[in-house]
Coordinates of C-alpha atoms and ligand atoms in Angstrom, one line a residue:
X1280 CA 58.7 10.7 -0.3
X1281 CA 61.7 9.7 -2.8
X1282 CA 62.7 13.6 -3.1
X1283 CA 62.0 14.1 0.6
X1284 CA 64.6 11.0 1.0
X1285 CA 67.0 12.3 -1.8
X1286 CA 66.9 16.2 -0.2
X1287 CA 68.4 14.2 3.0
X1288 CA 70.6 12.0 1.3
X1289 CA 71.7 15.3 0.0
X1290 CA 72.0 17.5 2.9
X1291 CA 73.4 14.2 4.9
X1292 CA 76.4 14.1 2.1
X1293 CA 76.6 17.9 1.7
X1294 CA 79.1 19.8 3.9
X1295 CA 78.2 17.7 6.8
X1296 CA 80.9 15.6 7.9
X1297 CA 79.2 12.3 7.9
X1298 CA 79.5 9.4 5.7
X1299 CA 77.6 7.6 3.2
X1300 CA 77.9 4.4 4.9
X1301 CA 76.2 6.0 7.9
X1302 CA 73.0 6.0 5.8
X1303 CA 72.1 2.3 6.7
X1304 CA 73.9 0.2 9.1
X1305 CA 75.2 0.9 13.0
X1306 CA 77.6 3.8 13.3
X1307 CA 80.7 3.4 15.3
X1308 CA 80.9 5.2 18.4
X1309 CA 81.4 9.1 18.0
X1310 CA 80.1 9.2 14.8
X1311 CA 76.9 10.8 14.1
X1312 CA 73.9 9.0 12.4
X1313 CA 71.0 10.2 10.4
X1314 CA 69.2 10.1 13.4
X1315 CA 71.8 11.8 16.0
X1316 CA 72.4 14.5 12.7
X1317 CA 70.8 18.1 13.4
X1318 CA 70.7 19.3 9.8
X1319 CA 69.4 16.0 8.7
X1320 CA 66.6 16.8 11.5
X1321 CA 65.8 20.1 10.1
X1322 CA 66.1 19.6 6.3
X1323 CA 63.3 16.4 7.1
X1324 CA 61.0 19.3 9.0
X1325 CA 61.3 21.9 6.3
X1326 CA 59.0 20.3 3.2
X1327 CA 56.0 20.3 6.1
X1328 CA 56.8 23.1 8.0
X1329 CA 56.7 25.1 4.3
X1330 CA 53.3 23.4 3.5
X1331 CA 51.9 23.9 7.1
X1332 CA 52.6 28.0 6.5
X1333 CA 51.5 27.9 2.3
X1334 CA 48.0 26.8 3.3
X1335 CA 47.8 29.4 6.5
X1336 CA 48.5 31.8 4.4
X1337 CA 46.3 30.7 1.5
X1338 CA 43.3 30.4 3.8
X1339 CA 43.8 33.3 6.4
X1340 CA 46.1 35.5 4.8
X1341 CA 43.7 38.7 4.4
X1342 CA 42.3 37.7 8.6
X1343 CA 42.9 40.6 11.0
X1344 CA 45.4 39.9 13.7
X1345 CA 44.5 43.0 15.4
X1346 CA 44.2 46.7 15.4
X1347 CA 47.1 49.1 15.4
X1348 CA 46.6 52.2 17.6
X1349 CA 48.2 55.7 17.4
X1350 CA 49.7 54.9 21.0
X1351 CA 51.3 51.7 19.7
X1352 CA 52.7 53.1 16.4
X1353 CA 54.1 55.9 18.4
X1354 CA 54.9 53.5 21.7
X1355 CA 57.4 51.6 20.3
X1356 CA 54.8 49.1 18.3
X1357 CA 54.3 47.3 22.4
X1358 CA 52.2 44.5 21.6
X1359 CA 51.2 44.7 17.6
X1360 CA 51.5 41.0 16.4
X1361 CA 53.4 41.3 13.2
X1362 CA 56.3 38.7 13.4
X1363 CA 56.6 35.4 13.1
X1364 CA 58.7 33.4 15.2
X1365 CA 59.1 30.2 15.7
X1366 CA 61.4 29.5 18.4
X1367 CA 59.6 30.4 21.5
X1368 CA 56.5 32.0 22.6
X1369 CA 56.0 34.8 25.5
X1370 CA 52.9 34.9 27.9
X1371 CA 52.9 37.7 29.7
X1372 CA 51.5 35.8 32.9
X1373 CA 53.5 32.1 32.5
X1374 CA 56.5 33.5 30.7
X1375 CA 58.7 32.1 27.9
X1376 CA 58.2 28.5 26.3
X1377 CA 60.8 27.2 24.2
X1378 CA 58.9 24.8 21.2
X1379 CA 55.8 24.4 24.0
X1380 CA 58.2 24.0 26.8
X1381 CA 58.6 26.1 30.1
X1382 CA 61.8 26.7 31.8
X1383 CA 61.0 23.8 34.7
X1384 CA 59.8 21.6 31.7
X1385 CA 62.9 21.9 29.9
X1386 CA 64.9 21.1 33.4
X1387 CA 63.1 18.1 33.7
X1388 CA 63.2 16.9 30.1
X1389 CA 66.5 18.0 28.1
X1390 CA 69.4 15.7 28.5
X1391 CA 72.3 16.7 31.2
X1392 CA 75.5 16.2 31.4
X1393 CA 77.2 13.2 33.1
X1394 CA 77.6 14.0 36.7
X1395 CA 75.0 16.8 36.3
X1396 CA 71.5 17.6 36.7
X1397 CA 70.7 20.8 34.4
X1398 CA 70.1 21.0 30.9
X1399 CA 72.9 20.9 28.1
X1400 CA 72.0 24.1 26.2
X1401 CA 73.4 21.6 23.2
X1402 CA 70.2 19.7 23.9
X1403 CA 68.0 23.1 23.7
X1404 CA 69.5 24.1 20.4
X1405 CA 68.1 20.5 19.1
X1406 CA 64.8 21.6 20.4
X1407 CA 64.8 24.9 18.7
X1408 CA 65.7 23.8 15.7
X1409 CA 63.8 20.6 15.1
X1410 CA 61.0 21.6 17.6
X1411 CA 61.3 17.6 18.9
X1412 CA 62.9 17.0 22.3
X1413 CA 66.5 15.5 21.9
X1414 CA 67.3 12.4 23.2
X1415 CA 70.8 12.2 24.8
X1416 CA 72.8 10.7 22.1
X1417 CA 71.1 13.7 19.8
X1418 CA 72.3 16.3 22.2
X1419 CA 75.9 14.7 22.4
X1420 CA 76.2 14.6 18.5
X1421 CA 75.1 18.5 18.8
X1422 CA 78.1 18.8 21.4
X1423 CA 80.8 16.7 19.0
X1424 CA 79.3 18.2 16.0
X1425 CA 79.7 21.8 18.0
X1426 CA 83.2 21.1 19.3
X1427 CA 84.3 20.2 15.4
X1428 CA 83.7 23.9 14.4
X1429 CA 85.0 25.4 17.4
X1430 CA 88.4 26.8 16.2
X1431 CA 88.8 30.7 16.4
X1432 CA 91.2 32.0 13.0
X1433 CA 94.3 33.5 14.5
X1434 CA 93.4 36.9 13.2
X1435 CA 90.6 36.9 15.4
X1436 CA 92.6 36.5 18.3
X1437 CA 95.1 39.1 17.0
X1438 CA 92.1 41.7 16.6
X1439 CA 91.3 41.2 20.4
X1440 CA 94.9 41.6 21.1
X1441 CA 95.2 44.7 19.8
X1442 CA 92.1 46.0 20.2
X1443 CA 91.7 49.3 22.4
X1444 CA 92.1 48.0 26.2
X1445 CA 88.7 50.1 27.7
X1446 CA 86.7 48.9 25.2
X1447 CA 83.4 47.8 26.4
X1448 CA 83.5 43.3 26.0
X1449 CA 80.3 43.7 24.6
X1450 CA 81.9 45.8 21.6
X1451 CA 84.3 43.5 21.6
X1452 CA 81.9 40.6 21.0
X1453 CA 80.7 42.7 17.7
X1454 CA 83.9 43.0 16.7
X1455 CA 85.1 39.2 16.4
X1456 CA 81.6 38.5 15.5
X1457 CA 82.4 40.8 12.4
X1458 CA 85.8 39.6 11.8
X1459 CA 84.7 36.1 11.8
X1460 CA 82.3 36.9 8.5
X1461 CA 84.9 36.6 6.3
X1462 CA 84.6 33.3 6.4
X1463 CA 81.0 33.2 5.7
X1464 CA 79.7 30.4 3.8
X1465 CA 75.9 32.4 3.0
X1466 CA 78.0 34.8 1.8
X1467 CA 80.4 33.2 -0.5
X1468 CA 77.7 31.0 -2.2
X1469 CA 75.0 33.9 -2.5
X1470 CA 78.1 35.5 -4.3
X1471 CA 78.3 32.7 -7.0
X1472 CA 74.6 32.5 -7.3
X1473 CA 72.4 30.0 -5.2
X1474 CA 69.1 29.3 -5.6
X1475 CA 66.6 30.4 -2.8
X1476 CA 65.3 27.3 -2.2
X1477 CA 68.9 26.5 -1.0
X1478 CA 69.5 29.6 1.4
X1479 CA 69.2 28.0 4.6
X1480 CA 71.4 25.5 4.0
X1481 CA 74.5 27.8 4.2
X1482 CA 72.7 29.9 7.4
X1483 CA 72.6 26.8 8.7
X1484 CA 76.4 26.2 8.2
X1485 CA 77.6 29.7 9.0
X1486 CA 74.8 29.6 12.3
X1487 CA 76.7 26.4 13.4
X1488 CA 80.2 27.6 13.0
X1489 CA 79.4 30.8 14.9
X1490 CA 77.9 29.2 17.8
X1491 CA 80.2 26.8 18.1
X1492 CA 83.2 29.8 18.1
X1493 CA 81.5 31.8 19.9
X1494 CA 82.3 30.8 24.2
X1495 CA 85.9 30.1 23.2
X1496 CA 85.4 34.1 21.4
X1497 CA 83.6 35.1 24.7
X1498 CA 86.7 33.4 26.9
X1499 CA 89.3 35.1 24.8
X1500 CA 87.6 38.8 25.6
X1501 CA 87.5 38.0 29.5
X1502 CA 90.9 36.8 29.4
X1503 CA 91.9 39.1 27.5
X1504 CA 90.3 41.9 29.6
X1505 CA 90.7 40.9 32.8
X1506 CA 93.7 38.5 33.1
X1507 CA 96.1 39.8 31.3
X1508 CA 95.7 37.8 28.2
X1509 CA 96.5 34.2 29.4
X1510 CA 94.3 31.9 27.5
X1511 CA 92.7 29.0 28.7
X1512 CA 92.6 26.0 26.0
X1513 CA 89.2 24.0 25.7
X1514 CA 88.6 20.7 27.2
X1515 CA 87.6 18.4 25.1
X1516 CA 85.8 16.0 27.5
X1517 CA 83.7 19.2 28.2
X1518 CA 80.3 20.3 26.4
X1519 CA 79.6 23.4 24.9
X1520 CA 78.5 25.7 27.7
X1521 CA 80.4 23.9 30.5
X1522 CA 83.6 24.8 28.4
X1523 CA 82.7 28.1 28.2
X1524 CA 83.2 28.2 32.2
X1525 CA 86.6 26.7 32.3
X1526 CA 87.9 28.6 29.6
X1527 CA 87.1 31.9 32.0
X1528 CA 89.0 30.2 34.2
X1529 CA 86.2 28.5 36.7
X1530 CA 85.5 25.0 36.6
X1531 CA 84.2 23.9 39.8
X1532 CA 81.5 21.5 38.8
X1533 CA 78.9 23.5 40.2
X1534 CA 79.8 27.2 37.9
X1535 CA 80.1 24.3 35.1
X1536 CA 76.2 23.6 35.7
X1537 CA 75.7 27.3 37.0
X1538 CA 76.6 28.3 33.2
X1539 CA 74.9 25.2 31.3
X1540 CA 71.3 26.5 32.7
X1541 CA 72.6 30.0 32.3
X1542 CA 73.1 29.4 28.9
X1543 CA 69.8 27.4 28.2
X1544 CA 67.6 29.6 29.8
X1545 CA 68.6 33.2 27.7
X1546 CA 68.7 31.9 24.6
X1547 CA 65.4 32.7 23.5
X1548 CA 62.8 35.4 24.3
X1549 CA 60.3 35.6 21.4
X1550 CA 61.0 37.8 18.3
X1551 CA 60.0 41.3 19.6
X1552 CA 62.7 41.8 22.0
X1553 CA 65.6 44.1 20.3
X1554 CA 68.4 41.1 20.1
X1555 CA 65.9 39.1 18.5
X1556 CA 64.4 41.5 16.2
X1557 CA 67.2 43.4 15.4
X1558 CA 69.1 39.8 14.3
X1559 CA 65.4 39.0 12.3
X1560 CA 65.4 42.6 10.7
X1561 CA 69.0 42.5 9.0
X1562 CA 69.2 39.1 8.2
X1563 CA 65.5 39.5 6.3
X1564 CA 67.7 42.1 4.0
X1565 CA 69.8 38.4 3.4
X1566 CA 72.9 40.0 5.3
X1567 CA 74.5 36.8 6.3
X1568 CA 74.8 35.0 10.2
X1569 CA 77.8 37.0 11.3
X1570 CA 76.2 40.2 10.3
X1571 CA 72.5 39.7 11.6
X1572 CA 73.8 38.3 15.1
X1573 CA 75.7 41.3 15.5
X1574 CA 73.2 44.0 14.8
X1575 CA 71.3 41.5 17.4
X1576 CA 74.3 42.1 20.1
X1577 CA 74.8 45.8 19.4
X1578 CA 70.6 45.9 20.3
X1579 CA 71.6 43.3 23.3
X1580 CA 74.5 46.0 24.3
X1581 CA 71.7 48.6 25.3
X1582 CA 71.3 49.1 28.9
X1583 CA 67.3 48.8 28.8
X1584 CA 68.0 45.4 27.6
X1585 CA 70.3 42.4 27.8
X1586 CA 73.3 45.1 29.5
X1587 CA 70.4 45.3 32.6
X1588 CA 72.6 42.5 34.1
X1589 CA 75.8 44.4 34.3
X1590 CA 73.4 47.8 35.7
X1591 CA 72.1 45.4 38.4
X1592 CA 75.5 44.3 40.1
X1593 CA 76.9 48.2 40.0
X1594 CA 73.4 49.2 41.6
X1595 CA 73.8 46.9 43.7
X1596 CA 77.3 47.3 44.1
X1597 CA 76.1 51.1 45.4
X1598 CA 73.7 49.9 47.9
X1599 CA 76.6 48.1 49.6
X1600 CA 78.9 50.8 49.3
X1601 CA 76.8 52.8 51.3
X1602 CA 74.9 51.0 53.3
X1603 CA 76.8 47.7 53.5
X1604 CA 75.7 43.9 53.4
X1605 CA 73.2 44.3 56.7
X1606 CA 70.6 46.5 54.5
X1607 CA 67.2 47.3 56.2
X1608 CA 64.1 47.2 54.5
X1609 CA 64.1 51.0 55.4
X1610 CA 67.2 51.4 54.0
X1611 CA 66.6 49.4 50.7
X1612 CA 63.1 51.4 50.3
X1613 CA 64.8 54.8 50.5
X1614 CA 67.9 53.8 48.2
X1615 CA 64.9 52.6 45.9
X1616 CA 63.1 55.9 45.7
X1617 CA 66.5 58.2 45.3
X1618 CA 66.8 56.1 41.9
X1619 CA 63.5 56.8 40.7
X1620 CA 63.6 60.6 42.0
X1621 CA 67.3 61.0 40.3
X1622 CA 65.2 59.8 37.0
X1623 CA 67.1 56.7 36.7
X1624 CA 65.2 53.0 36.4
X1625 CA 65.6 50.3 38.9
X1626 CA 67.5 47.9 36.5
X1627 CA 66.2 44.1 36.3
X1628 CA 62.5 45.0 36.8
X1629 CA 59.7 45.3 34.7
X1630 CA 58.9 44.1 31.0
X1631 CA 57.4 45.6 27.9
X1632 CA 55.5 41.8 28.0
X1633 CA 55.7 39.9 31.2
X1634 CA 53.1 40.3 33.6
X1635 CA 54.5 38.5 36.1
X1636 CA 57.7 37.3 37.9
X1637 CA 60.1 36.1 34.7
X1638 CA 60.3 32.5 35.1
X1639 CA 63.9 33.0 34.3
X1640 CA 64.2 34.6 37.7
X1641 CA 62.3 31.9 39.5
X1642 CA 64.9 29.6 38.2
X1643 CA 67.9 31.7 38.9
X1644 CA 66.3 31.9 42.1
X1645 CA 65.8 28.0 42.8
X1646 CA 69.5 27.2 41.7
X1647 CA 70.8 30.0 44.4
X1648 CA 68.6 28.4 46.9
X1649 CA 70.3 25.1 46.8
X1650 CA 73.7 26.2 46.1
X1651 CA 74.6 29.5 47.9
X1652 CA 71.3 30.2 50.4
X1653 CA 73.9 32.0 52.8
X1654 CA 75.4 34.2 50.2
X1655 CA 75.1 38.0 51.2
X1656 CA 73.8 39.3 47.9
X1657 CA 71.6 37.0 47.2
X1658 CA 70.2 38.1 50.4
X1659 CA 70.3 41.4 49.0
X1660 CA 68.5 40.1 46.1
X1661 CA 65.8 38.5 48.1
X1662 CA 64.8 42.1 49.8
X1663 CA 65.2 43.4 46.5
X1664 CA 62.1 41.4 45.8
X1665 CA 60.2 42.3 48.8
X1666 CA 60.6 46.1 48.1
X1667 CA 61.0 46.8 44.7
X1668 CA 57.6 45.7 43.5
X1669 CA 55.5 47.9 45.5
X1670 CA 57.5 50.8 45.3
X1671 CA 57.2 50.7 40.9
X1672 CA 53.5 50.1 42.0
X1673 CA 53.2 53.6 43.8
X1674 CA 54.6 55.1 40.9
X1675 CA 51.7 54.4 38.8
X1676 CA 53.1 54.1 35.8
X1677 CA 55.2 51.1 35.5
X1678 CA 53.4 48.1 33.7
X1679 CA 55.0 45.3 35.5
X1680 CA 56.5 45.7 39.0
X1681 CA 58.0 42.5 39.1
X1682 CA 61.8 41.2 38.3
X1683 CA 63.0 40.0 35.2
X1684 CA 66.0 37.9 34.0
X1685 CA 68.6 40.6 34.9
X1686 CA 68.0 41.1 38.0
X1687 CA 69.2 37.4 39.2
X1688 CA 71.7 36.4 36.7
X1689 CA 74.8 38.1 38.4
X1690 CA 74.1 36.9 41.8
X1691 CA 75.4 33.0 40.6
X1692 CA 78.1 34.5 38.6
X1693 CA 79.7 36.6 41.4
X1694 CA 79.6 33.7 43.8
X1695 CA 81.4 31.3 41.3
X1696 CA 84.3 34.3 40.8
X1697 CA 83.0 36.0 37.8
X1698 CA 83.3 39.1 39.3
X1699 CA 83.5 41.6 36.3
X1700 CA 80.7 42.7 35.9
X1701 CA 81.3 43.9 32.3
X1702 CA 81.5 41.6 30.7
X1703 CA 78.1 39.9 31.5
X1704 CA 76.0 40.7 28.3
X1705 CA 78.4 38.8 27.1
X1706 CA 77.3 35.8 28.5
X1707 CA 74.2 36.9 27.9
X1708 CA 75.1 36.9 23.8
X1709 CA 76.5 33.8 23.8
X1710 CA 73.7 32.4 25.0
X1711 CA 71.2 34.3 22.8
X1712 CA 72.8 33.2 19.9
X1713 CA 71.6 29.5 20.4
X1714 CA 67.4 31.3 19.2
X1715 CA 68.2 33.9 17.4
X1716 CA 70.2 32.1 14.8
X1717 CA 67.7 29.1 14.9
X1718 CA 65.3 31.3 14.1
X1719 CA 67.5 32.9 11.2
X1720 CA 67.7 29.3 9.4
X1721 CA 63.5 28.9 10.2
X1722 CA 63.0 32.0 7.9
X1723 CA 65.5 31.2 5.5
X1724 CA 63.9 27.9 5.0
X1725 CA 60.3 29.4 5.0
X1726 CA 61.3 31.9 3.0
X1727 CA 60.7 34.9 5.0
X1728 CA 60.3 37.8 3.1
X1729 CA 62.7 41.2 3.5
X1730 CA 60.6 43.2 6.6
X1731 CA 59.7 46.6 5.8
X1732 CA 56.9 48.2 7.9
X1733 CA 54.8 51.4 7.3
X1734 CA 56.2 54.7 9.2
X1735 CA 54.4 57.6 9.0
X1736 CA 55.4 61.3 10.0
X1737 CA 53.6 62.9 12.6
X1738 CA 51.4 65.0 9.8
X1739 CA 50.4 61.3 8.2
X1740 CA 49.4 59.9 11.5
X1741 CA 46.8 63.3 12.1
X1742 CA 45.4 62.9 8.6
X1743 CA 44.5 59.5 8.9
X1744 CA 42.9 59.6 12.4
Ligands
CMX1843 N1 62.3 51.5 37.0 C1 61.8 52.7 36.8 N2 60.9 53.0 35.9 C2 60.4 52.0 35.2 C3 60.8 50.7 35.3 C4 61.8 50.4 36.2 N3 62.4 49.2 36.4 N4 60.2 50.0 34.4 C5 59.4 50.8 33.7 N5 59.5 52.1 34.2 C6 58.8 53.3 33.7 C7 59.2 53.5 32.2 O1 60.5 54.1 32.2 C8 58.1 54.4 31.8 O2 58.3 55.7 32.3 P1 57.9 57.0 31.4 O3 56.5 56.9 31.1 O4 58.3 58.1 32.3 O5 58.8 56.9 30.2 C9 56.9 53.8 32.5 O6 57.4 53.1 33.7 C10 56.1 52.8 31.7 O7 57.0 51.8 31.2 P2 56.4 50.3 31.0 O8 55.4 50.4 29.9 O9 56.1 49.7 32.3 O10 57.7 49.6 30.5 P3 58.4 49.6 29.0 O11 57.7 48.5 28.2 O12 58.4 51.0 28.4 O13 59.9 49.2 29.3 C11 61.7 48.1 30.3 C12 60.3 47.9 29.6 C13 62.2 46.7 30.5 C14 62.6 48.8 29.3 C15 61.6 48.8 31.6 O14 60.8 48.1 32.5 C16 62.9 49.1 32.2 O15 63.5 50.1 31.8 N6 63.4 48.3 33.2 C17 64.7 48.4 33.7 C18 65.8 47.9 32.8 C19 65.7 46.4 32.7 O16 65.7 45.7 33.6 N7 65.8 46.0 31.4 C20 65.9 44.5 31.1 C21 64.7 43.9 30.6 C22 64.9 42.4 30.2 C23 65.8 42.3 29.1 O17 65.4 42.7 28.0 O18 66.9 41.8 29.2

């Protein structure tokens, strides 16, 4: 108990900016408290969360999980279990829980924003990392603690700059992402020699700072991109996500709560998705934050993934070029099949796991039905869904007919102005980061080993079977 106490005294006095006095006593107002402090919540998990996985693997570590097939090591390894991920949790029929909690669990429970109704994604990052549902002054201290870090280096902003005007915003994201790992802190103190024990302390630090640069990053590139460089400066009365918005340029109160459930509900998808992996695989080799979360958005830049969302609005874009807002279901079904016959997918359905409708469309869904029921495409959308489903069904091949994320998410942020469609993945990344690196401080602190699965050439695979 007294090193458990002394390894948060520690952490509490470390590089976080609290003081001593905070340890006992009533904190002023703004300040945060051992109990309002995120890495004093996670270093207190760590000792039982280490114990809980020591004795799994102690008494089932030579258990079978299951069988790998041919087909799966040749099918992109669908459906192995061989990761562990602590985040959230996929069901191919309910969808994605976050720590236990659904998407309509976490509207109901995470704290909101004064004068709003949907979650802080502040609050979700709590919940990822400590697995404990935040209570609002814990979310708030995530959003002061957040806003203290937020500050982009100038040479960041001078990279953007000068960066080549056509280049995609989700390269772009890479790029600052990249130039901002200079400053890493895993990678300064691995250089001077830290002990293991100690390496998610650092992640922790550099997972923070990134996050926390990371909309103002995202708001530099769509200025930048789209109008004509003029920066928009934070405001500080705003949280994390909402000032994301208003640095774009939109900050009607309803895109500010638009992008705080935007941003709560992408951040996390399991571990076997390609952001998430891809983040998991290179930071196992101990590359630091900045370099893990942007092999994760060079995976999330891939049209077959997070980019979906941009393919959706210019498919959709082409519907309405030539058939205009007043689409039939005739017309929809046949614009449907000349995609699938030109050998293109329909982007925004179907899912290597769901099963089922992606809860992250249901709630898209909801929040267009109570804010913008008359808009046109989100009538569009809505026939999408009637037609779309049955048609992958005919094809009888497709796994899972149904809509995922994608295929909802640029609906809300064309009727709030966000017209460009671009630079959505973006959005999508910022978001992602908030699991992604939680996760990357979870297998620092359980001490995740370097990944390194079997291949096999095609000869191997014959011999064995
Ligand atoms: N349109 C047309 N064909 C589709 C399809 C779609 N939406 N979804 C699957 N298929 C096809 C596959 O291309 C595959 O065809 P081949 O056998 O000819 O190669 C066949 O159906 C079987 O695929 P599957 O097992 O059902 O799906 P996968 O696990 O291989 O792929 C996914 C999953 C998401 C890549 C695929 O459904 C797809 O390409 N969807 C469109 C792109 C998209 O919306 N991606 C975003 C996913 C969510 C996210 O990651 O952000």
């Amino acid at each position: 108990m007294r090193a458990a106490a002394r390894q948060l005294q520690r952490v509490l006095l470390g590089s976080t900016p609290l003081q001593e006095g905070l340890l006992g006593g009533s904190a002023p107002a703004g300040v945060r408290t051992l109990a309002t402090d995120l890495k004093a919540a996670v270093a207190a998990k760590i000792p039982g969360e280490q114990e809980r996985l020591k004795t799994l693997r102690k008494e089932c570590g030579q258990k079978a999980l299951g069988a790998v097939t041919v087909e799966q090591a040749i099918g992109g390894m669908r459906g192995i279990p061989a990761m562990l991920w602590e985040t959230s949790l996929l069901d191919p029929e309910e969808g994605i829980r976050f720590r236990g909690y659904s998407i309509p669990e976490l509207q109901d429970k995470l704290p909101a924003a004064v004068n709003g109704g949907e979650p802080i994604p502040e609050g979700l990052l709590w919940l990822l990392l400590t697995g404990e549902m935040p209570s609002n002054d814990q979310a708030q201290a995530v959003t002061d603690m957040l806003r203290e870090r937020s500050k982009v280096p100038d040479h960041v902003y001078s990279m953007l700059k000068n960066i080549h005007p056509d280049t995609h915003p989700m390269t772009q994201l890479c790029q600052a992402v990249l130039a901002l790992q200079v400053d890493s802190k895993f990678a300064r103190v691995y250089r001077e020699g830290i002990h293991k024990s100690k390496y998610w302390e650092p992640v922790f630090e550099d997972s923070m700072d990134l996050i926390a640069k990371l909309p103002t990053i995202a708001a530099a590139i769509y200025r930048n991109t789209y109008k004509e460089g003029d920066l928009i400066q934070a405001d500080s009365k705003l949280d994390w996500g909402a000032n994301l918005s208003h640095m774009m340029g939109f900050s009607d109160p309803d895109a500010l709560e638009m992008m705080r459930l935007y941003q709560t509900i992408h951040a996390d998808h399991e571990g076997g998705n390609v952001s998430a992996h891809a983040t998991h695989l290179v930071g196992s080799a101990l590359s630091d934050p900045y370099l893990s979360f942007a092999a994760g958005m060079t995976g999330l830049a891939g049209p077959l993934h997070g980019l979906a969302n941009q393919e959706v609005l210019r498919w959709l874009n082409d519907v309405r070029k030539e058939v205009g807002d007043d689409v039939t279901k005739d017309q929809m079904k046949e614009f449907v099949w000349a995609t699938l016959k030109s050998g293109k997918v329909v982007p925004g359905f179907g899912h290597a796991v769901l099963r089922k409708t992606d809860p992250r469309y249901t709630c898209q869904r909801g929040f267009a039905q109570k804010h913008m029921p008359d808009f046109p495409l989100f009538k569009l959308t809505s026939l999408l869904y009637e037609v779309v489903p049955d048609i992958l069904t005919q094809t009888g091949k497709v796994k899972n007919p149904w809509p995922n994320v994608d295929a909802h998410s640029g609906v809300l942020l064309q009727y709030y102005g966000m017209k460009e469609e671009d630079f959505y993945t973006v959005l999508f990344g910022v978001s992602r980061a908030l699991g992604v690196l939680s996760q990357g401080v979870w297998s620092r602190a359980l001490g995740l080993p370097i990944e390194r699965p079997k291949s096999l050439t095609v000869k191997a695979i014959s011999d064995r079977v």
